[in-house]
Short mmCIF file of C-alpha atoms and ligand atoms in Angstrom, two decimals:
data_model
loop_
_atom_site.label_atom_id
_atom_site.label_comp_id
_atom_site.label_asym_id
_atom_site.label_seq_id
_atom_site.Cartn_x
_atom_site.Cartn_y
_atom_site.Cartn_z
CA UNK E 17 -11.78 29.81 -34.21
CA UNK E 18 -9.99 31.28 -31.57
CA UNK E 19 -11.94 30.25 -28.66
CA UNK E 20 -11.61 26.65 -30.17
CA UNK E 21 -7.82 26.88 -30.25
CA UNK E 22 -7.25 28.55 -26.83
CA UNK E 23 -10.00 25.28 -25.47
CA UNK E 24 -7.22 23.54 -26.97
CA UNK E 25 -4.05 24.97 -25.44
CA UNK E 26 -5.70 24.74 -21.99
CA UNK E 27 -6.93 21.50 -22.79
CA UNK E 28 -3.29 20.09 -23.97
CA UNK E 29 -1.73 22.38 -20.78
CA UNK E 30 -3.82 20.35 -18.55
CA UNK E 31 -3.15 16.76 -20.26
CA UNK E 32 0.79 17.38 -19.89
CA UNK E 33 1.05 19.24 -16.56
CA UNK E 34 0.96 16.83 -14.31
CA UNK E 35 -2.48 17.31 -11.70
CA UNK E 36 -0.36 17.93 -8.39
CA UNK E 37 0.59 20.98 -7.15
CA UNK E 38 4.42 18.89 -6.12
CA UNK E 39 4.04 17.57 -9.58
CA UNK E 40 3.70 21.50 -11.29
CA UNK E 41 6.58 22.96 -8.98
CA UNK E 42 8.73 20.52 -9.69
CA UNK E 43 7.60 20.46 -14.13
CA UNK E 44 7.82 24.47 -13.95
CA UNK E 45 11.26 24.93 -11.95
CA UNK E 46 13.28 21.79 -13.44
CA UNK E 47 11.98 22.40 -17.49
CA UNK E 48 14.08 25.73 -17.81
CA UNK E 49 17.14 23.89 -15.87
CA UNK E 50 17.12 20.73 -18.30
CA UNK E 51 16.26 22.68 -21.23
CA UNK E 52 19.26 25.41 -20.55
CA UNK E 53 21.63 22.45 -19.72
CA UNK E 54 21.08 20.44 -22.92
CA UNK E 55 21.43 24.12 -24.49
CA UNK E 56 24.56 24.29 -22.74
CA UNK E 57 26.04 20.77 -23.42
CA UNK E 58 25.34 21.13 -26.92
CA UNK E 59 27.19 24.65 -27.14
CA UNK E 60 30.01 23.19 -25.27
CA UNK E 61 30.25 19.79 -27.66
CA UNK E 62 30.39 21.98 -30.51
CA UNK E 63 32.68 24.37 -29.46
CA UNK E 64 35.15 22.99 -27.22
CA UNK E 65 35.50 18.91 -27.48
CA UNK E 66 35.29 19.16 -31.34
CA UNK E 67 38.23 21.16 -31.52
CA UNK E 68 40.09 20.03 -28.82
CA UNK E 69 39.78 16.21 -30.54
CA UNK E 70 40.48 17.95 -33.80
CA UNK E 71 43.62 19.48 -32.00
CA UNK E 72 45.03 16.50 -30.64
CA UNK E 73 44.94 14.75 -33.66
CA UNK E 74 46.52 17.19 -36.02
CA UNK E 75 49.59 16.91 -33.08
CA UNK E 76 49.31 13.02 -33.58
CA UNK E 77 49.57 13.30 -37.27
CA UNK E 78 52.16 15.83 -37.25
CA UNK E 79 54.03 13.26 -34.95
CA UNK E 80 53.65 10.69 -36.95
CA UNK E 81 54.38 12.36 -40.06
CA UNK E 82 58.23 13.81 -39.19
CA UNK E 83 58.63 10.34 -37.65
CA UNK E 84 57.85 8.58 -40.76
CA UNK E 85 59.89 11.04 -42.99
CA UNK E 86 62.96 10.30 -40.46
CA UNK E 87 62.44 6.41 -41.00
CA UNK E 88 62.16 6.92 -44.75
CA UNK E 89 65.69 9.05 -45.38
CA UNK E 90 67.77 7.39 -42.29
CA UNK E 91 70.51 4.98 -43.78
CA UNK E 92 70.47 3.06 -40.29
CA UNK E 93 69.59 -1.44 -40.12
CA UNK E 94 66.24 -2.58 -39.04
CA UNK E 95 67.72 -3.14 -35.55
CA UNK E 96 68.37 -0.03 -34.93
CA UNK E 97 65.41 2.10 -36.43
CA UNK E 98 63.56 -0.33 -34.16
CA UNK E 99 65.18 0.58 -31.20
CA UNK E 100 65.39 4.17 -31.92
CA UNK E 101 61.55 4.14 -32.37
CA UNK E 102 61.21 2.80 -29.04
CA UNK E 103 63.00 5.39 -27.38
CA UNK E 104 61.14 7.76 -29.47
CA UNK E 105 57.77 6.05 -28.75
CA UNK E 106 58.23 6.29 -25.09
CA UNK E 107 58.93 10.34 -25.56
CA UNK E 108 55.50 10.70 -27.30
CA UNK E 109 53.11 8.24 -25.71
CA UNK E 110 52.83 6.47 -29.42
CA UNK E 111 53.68 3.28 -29.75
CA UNK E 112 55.98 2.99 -32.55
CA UNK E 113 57.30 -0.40 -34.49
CA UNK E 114 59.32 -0.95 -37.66
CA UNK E 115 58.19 -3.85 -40.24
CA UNK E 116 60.87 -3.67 -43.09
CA UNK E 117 59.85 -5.42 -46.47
CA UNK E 118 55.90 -5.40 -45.95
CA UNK E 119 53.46 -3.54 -48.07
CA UNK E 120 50.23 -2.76 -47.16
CA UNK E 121 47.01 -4.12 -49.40
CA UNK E 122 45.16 -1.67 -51.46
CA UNK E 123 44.14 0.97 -49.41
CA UNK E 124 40.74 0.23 -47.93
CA UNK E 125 38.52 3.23 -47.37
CA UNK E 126 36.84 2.89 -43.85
CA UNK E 127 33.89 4.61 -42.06
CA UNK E 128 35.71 5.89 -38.85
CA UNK E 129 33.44 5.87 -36.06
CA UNK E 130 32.21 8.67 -34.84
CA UNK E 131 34.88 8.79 -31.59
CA UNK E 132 37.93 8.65 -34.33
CA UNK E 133 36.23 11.13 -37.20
CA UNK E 134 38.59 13.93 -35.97
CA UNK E 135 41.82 11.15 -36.07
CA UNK E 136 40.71 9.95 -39.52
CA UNK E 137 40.54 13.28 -40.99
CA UNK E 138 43.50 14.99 -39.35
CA UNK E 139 45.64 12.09 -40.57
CA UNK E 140 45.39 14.01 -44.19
CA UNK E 141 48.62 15.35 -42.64
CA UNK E 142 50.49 12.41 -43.33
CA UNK E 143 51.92 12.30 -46.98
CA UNK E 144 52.33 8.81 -47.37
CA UNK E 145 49.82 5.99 -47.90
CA UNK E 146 48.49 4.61 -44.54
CA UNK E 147 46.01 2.51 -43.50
CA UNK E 148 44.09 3.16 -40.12
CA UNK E 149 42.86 0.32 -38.46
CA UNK E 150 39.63 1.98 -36.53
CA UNK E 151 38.58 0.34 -33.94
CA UNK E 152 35.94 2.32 -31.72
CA UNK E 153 36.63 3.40 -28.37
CA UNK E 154 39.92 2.15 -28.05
CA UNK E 155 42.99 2.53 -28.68
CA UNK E 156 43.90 3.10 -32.82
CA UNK E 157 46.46 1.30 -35.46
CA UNK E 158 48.16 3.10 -37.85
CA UNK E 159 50.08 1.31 -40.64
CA UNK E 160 52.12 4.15 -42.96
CA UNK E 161 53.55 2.54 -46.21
CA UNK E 162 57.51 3.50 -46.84
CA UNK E 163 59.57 2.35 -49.05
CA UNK E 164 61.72 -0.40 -47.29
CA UNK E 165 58.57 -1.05 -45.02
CA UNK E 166 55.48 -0.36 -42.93
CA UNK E 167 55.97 1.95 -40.04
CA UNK E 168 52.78 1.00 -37.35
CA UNK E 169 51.87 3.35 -34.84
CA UNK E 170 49.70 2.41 -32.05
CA UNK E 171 48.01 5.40 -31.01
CA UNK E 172 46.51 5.10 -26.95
CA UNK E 173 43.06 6.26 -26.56
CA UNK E 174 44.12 8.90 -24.06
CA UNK E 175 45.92 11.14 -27.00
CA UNK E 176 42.82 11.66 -29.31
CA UNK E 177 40.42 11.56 -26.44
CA UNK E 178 39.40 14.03 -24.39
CA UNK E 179 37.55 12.71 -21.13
CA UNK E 180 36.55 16.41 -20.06
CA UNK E 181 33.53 16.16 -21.63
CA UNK E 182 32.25 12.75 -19.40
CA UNK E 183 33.31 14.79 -16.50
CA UNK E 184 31.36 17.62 -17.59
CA UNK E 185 28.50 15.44 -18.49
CA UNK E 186 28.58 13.49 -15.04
CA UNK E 187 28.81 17.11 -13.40
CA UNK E 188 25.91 18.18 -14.41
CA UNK E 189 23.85 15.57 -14.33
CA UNK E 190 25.01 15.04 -10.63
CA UNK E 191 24.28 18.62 -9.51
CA UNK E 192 21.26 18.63 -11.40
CA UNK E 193 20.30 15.58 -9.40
CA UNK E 194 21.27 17.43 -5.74
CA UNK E 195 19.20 20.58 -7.44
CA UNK E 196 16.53 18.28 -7.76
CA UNK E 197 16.59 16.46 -4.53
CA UNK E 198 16.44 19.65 -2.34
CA UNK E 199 14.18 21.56 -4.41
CA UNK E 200 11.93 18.30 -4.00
CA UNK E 201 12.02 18.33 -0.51
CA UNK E 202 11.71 22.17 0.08
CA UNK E 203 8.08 21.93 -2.20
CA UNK E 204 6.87 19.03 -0.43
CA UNK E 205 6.71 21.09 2.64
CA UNK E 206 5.54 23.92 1.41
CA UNK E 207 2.77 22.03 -0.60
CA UNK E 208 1.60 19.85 2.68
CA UNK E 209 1.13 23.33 4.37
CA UNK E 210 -1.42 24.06 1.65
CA UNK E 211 -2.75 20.35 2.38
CA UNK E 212 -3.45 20.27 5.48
CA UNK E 213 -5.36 23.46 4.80
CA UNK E 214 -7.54 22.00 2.71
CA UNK E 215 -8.02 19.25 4.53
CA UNK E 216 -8.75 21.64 7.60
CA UNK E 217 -11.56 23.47 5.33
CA UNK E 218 -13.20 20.30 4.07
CA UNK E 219 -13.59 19.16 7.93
CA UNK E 220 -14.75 22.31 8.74
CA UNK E 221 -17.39 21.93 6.11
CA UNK E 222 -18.12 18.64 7.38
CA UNK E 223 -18.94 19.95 10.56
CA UNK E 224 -16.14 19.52 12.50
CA UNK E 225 -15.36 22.98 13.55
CA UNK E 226 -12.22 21.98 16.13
CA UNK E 227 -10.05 20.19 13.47
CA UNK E 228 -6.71 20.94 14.83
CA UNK E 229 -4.90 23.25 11.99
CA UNK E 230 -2.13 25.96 12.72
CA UNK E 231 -0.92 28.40 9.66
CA UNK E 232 2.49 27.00 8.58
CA UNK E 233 4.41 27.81 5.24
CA UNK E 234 5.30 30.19 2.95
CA UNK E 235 3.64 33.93 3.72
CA UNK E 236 1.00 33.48 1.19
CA UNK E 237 -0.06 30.02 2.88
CA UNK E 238 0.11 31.16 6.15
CA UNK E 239 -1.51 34.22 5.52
CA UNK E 240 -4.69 32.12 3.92
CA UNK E 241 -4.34 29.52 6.91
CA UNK E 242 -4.71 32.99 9.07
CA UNK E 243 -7.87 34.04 7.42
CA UNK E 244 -9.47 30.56 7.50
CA UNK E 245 -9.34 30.47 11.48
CA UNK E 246 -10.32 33.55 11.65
CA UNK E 247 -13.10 32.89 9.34
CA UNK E 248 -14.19 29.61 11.37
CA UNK E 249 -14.26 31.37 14.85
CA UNK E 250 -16.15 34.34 13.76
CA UNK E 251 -18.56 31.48 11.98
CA UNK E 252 -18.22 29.69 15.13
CA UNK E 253 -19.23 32.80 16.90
CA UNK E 254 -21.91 33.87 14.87
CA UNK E 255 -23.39 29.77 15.50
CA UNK E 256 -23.15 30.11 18.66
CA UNK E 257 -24.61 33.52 19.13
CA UNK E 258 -28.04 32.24 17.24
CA UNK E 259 -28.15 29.00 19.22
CA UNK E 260 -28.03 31.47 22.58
CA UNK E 261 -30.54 33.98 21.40
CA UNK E 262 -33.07 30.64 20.38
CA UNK E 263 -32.54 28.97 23.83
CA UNK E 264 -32.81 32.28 25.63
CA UNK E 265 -36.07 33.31 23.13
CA UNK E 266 -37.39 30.12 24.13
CA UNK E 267 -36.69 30.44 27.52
CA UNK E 268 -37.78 33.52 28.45
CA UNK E 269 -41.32 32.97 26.52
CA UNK E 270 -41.71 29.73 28.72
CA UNK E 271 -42.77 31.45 31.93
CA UNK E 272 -45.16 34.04 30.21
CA UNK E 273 -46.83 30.74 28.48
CA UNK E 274 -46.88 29.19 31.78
CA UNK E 275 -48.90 31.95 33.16
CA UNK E 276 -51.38 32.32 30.49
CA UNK E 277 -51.81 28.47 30.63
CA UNK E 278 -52.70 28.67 34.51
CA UNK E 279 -54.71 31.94 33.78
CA UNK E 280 -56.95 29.59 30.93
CA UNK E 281 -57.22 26.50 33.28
CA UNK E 282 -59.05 29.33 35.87
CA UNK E 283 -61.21 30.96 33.32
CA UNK E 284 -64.79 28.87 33.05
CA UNK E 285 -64.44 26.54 29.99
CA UNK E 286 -65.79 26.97 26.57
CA UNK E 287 -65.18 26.47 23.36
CA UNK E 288 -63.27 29.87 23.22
CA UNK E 289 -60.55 28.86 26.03
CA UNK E 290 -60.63 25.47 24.89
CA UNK E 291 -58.94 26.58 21.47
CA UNK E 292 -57.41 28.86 23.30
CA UNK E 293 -55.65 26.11 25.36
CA UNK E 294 -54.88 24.16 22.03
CA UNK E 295 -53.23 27.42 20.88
CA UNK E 296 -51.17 27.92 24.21
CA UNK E 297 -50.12 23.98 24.25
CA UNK E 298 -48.89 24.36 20.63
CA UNK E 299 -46.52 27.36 21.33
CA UNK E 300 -45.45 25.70 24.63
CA UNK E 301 -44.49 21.91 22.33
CA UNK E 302 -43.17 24.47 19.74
CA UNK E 303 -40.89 26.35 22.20
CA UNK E 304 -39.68 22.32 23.79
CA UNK E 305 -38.58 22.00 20.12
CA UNK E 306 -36.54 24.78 20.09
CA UNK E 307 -35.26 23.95 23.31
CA UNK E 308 -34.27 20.78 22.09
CA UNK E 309 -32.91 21.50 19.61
CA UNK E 310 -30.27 24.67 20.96
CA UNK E 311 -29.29 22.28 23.88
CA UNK E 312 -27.74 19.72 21.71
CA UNK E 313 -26.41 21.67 19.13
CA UNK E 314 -22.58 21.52 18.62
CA UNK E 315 -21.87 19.89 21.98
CA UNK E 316 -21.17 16.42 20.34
CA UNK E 317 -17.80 14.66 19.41
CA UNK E 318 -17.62 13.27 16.19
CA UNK E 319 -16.61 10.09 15.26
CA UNK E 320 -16.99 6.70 12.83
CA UNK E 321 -20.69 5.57 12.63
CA UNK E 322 -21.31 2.43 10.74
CA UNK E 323 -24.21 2.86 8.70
CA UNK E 324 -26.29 -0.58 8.94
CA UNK E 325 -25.88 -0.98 12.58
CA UNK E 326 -26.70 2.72 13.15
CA UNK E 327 -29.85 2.39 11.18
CA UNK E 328 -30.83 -0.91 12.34
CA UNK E 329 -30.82 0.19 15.84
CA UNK E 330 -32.48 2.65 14.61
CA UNK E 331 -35.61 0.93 13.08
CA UNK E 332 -35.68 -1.42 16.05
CA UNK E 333 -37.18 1.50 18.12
CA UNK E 334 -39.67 1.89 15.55
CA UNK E 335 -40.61 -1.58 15.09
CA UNK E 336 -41.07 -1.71 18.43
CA UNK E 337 -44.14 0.37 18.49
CA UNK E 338 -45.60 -1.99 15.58
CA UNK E 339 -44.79 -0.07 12.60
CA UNK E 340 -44.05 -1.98 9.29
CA UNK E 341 -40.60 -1.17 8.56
CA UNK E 342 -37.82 -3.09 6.69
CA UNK E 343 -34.54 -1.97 5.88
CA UNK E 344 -32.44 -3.18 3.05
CA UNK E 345 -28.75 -2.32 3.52
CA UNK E 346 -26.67 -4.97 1.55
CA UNK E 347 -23.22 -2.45 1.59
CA UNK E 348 -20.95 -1.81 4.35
CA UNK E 349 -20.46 1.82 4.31
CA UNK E 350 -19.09 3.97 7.40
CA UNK E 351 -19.61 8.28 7.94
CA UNK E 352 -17.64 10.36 10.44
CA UNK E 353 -19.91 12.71 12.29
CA UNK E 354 -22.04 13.11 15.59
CA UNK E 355 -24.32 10.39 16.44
CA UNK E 356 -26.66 11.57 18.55
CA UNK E 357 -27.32 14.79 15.70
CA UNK E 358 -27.31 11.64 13.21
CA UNK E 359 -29.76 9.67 14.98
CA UNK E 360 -31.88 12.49 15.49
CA UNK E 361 -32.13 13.70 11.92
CA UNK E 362 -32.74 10.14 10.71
CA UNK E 363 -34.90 9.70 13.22
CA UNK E 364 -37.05 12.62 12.48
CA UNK E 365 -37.39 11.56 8.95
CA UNK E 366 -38.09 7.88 9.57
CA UNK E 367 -40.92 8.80 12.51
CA UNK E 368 -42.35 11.58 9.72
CA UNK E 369 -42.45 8.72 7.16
CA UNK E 370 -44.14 6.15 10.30
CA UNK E 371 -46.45 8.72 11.00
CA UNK E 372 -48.04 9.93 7.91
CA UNK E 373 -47.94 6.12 6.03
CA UNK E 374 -48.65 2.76 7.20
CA UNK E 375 -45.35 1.38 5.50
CA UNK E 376 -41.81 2.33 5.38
CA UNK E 377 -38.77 1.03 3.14
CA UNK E 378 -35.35 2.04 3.70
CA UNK E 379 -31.96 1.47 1.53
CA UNK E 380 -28.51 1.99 1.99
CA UNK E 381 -26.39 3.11 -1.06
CA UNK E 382 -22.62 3.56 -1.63
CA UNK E 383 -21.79 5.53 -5.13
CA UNK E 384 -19.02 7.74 -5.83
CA UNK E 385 -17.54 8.51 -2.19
CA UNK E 386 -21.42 8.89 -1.34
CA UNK E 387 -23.27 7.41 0.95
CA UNK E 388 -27.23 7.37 0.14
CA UNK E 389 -30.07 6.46 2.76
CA UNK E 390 -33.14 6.57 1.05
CA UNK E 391 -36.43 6.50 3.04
CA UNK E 392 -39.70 5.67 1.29
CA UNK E 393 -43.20 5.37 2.15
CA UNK E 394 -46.47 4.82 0.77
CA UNK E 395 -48.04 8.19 2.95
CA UNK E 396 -49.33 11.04 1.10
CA UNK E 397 -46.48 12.74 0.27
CA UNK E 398 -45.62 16.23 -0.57
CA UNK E 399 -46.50 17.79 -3.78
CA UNK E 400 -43.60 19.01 -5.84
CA UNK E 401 -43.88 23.21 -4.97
CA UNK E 402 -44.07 22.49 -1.41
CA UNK E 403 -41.03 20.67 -1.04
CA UNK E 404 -38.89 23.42 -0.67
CA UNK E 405 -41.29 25.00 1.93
CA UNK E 406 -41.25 21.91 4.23
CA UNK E 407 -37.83 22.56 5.89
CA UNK E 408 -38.82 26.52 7.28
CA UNK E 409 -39.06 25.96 10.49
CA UNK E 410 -42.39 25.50 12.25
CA UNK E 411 -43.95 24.71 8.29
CA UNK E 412 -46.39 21.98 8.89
CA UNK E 413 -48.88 21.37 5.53
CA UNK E 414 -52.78 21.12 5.53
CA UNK E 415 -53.90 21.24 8.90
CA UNK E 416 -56.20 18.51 8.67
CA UNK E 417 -53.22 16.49 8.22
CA UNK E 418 -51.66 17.67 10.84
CA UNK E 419 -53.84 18.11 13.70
CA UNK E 420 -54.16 13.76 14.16
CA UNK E 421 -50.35 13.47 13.34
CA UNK E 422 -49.48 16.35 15.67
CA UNK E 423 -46.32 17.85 15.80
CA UNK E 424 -44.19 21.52 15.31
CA UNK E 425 -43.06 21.80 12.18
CA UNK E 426 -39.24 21.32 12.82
CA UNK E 427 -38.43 17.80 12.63
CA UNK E 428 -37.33 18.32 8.46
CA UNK E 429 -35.49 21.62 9.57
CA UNK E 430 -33.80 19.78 11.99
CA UNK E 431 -33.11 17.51 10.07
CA UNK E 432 -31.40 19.25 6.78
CA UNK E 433 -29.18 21.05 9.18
CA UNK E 434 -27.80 17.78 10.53
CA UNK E 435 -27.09 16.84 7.49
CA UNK E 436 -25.89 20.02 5.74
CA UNK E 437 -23.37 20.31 8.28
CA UNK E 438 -21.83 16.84 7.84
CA UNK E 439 -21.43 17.91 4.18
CA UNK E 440 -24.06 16.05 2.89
CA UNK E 441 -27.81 17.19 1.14
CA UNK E 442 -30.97 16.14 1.68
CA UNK E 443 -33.80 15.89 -1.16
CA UNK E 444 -37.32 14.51 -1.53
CA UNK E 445 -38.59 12.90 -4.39
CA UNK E 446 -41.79 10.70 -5.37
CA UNK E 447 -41.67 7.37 -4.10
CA UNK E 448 -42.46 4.30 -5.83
CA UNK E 449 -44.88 3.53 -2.82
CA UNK E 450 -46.74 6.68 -4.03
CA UNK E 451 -45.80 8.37 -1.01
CA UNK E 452 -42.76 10.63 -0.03
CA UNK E 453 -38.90 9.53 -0.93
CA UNK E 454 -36.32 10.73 1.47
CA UNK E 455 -33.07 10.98 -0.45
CA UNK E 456 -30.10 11.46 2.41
CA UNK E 457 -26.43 11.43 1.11
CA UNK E 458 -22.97 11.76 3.19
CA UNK E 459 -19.92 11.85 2.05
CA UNK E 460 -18.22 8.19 3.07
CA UNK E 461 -15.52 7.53 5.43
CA UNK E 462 -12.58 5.90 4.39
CA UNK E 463 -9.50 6.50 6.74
CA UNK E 464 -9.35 5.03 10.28
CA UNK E 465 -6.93 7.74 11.34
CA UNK E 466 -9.31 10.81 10.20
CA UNK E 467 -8.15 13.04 13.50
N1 ATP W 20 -43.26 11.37 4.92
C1 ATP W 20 -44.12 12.40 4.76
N2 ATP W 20 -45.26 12.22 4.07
C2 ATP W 20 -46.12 13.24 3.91
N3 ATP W 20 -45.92 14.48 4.40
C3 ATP W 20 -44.80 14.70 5.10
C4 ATP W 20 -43.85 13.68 5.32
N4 ATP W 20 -42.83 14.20 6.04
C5 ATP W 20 -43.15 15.48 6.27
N5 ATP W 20 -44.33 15.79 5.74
C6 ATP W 20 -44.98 17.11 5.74
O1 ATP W 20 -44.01 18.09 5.96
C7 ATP W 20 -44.30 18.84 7.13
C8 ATP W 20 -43.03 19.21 7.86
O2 ATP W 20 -42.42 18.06 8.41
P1 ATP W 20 -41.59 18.15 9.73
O3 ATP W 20 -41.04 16.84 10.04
O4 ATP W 20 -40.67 19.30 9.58
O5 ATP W 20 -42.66 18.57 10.80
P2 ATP W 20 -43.75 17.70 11.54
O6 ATP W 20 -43.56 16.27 11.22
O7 ATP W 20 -45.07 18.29 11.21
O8 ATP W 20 -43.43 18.02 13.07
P3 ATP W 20 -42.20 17.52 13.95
O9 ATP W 20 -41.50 18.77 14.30
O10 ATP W 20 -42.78 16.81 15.08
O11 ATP W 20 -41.37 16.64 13.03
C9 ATP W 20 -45.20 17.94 7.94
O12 ATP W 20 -46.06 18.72 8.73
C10 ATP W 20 -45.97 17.19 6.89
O13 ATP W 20 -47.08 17.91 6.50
MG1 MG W 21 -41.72 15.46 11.51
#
């Protein structure tokens, strides 16, 4: 039970937090901010503009009130309350006008808006009957009944309204705003450090182990930049290294083979020095492949290879030599990498599948970012449990195979490590041509502008 509800927190966490790591900064820093400033606008609503609107109308009221008890006991003509009120009106921002022998209907009980609510019910202070006119957001009519007349008061909106409250509103939504603006910017730059990390690891893994990258960032970013180019050189290093000690291996063994092959050419032939000299050429093709192999490792730019040209050109050399080969690439579909290291690994796997069948189908895929090459042919093909073994180095199957077809044992080895380091995989299945299926996949290409 609680393993299902804590799958469910995470799984609601991840459906609301938004999938960007700008997105999350942003949602985590700006949620408190908006949440304390609606706290804060509500606190100050109920507090201060409530009873500031409730305080200003209790002064209208009061206002109105002693005016309309003067106006009710003063023995003065019409003329002259009116003008008095006038004077008086200008003194108190009201506007103030006399209306003897008119009686008001029966008083009408109105819903105030919501803007006059503190006018309507502070205008209890007024002990005679009145009538107020309510008209929202603007300015308000009051009609008090006396006894010789109605006394209307026309009460501005800028006496029972407060506009500190828009200010404060517009404040804080401004500054919020700026808040939000900077902090924007300031995360963007820290997130594209972490970016173009990534996108430094993922070329790495691709192969491409000069991807121009420098730390850049916050400490924590910088600090994992750091360790990632440290990381690559000693990798780099370490590549290196192996790819020396092979070529210089095979190097050195070279003139000792030459020797012994000399040595067996002098000795009187039999059987015994003839295997002997099989042996001896072996080793020296084996130690060529090696060579081969260390000399044109990582010396090679990358760059864009479009895959149905690349593999037609490809297949032309084999055709050439009369093999039955057809290729059926109806997708365009491009891969960043080294071409020559390309050409060799497909080329290994296309002359393995020319060499041990008499017919060879290729097809070019594009699914999910991927790009898959798959190689079939109606050969023998490898049983199931060996097809791990085939890619050690120098592991050939049954000899009787082997010896017609002749070759070291690297070409698959070769081969996967092409392909592994242009972060792609390489797997071998049953074809339907009863022979082997090559399965080759690379991530695709998309951007022009990759470097
Ligand atoms: N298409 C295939 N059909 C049947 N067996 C295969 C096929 N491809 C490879 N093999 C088997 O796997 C072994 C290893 O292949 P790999 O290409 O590494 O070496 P190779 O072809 O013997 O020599 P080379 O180094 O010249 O390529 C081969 O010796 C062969 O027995
Ligand atoms: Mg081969």
């Amino acid at each position: 039970m609680k393993k299902i509800s804590s799958l469910w927190v995470r799984s609601l966490k991840r459906k609301l937090l938004p999938n960007h790591l700008l997105g999350r900064f942003v949602a985590i820093s700006f949620l408190p901010l908006i949440s304390l400033e609606i706290a804060l606008g509500g606190f100050f609503y109920a507090r201060h503009w409530d009873a500031l609107s409730h305080r200003l109308a209790r002064d209208i009221s009061g206002e109105i009130q002693s005016v309309a008890e003067w106006v009710d006991m003063t023995n003065l003509s019409d003329s002259e309350i009116q003008k008095n009120l006038k004077r008086l009106g200008t003194n108190l921002a009201l506007e103030f006008s006399w209306k003897p022998n008119q009686f008001l209907p029966d008083q009408v009980k109105k819903r105030a808006s919501k803007m006059v609510k503190p006018l309507k019910s502070e205008l209890s202070g007024i002990h005679f009957p009145f009538q107020l006119h309510d008209s929202p957001y603007a300015e308000q009519t009051i009609s008090v009944q006396l006894k010789r007349g109605i006394l209307q008061v026309v009460v501005p909106r800028k006496r029972f309204f407060s506009s500190t409250v828009l200010v404060f509103l517009g404040l804080m939504i401004v500054s919020t705003l700026i808040c939000f603006g900077i902090a924007f910017l300031f995360m963007k730059n820290q997130v594209r450090s972490m970016v173009r990390l990534a996108k430094a690891a993922e070329m790495f893994g691709l192969g491409q182990m000069d991807y121009p990258f420098k730390p850049e960032g916050a400490t924590e970013v910088r600090q994992a930049g750091a360790s990632f180019l440290q990381m690559r050189s000693r990798i780099q290093r370490y590549l290196k290294e192996r790819t020396n000690m092979l070529a210089g291996v095979s190097h050195d063994l070279r003139t000792p083979l030459t020797r012994l092959k000399l040595q067996l050419e002098m000795l009187s032939q039999n059987t015994t020095t003839k295997d002997m000299q099989q042996d001896v050429a072996e080793m020296d093709q084996m130690l060529n492949g090696y060579l081969t192999f260390a000399r044109g490792e990582g010396r090679e730019e990358s760059s864009f290879v479009e895959m149905s040209p690349f593999l037609n050109s490809l297949i032309d050399k084999f055709k050439k030599t009369g093999h039955d080969i057809e290729l059926h690439a109806k997708t365009e579909a491009r891969i960043y990498g080294r071409p020559t290291d390309l050409s060799r690994a497909f080329g290994n796997i296309i002359n393995n599948a020319t060499r041990y069948g008499t017919k060879t189908q290729i097809q070019l895929q594009k699914k999910q970012g991927m790009i898959h090459v798959i190689i079939d042919d109606n050969g023998p093909g490898i049983p199931a449990k060996k097809r791990i073994d085939v890619f050690k180095p120098f592991y050939r199957l049954d000899s009787a195979r082997n010896s017609q077809t002749g070759g070291v044992g690297l070409g698959l080895t070769i081969a996967r490590d092409t392909i592994l380091s242009h972060g792609g995989e390489i797997r071998l299945e049953t074809s339907p041509l009863k022979g082997l299926r090559v399965i080759i996949s690379l991530p695709e290409s998309q951007s022009k502008a990759l470097k």
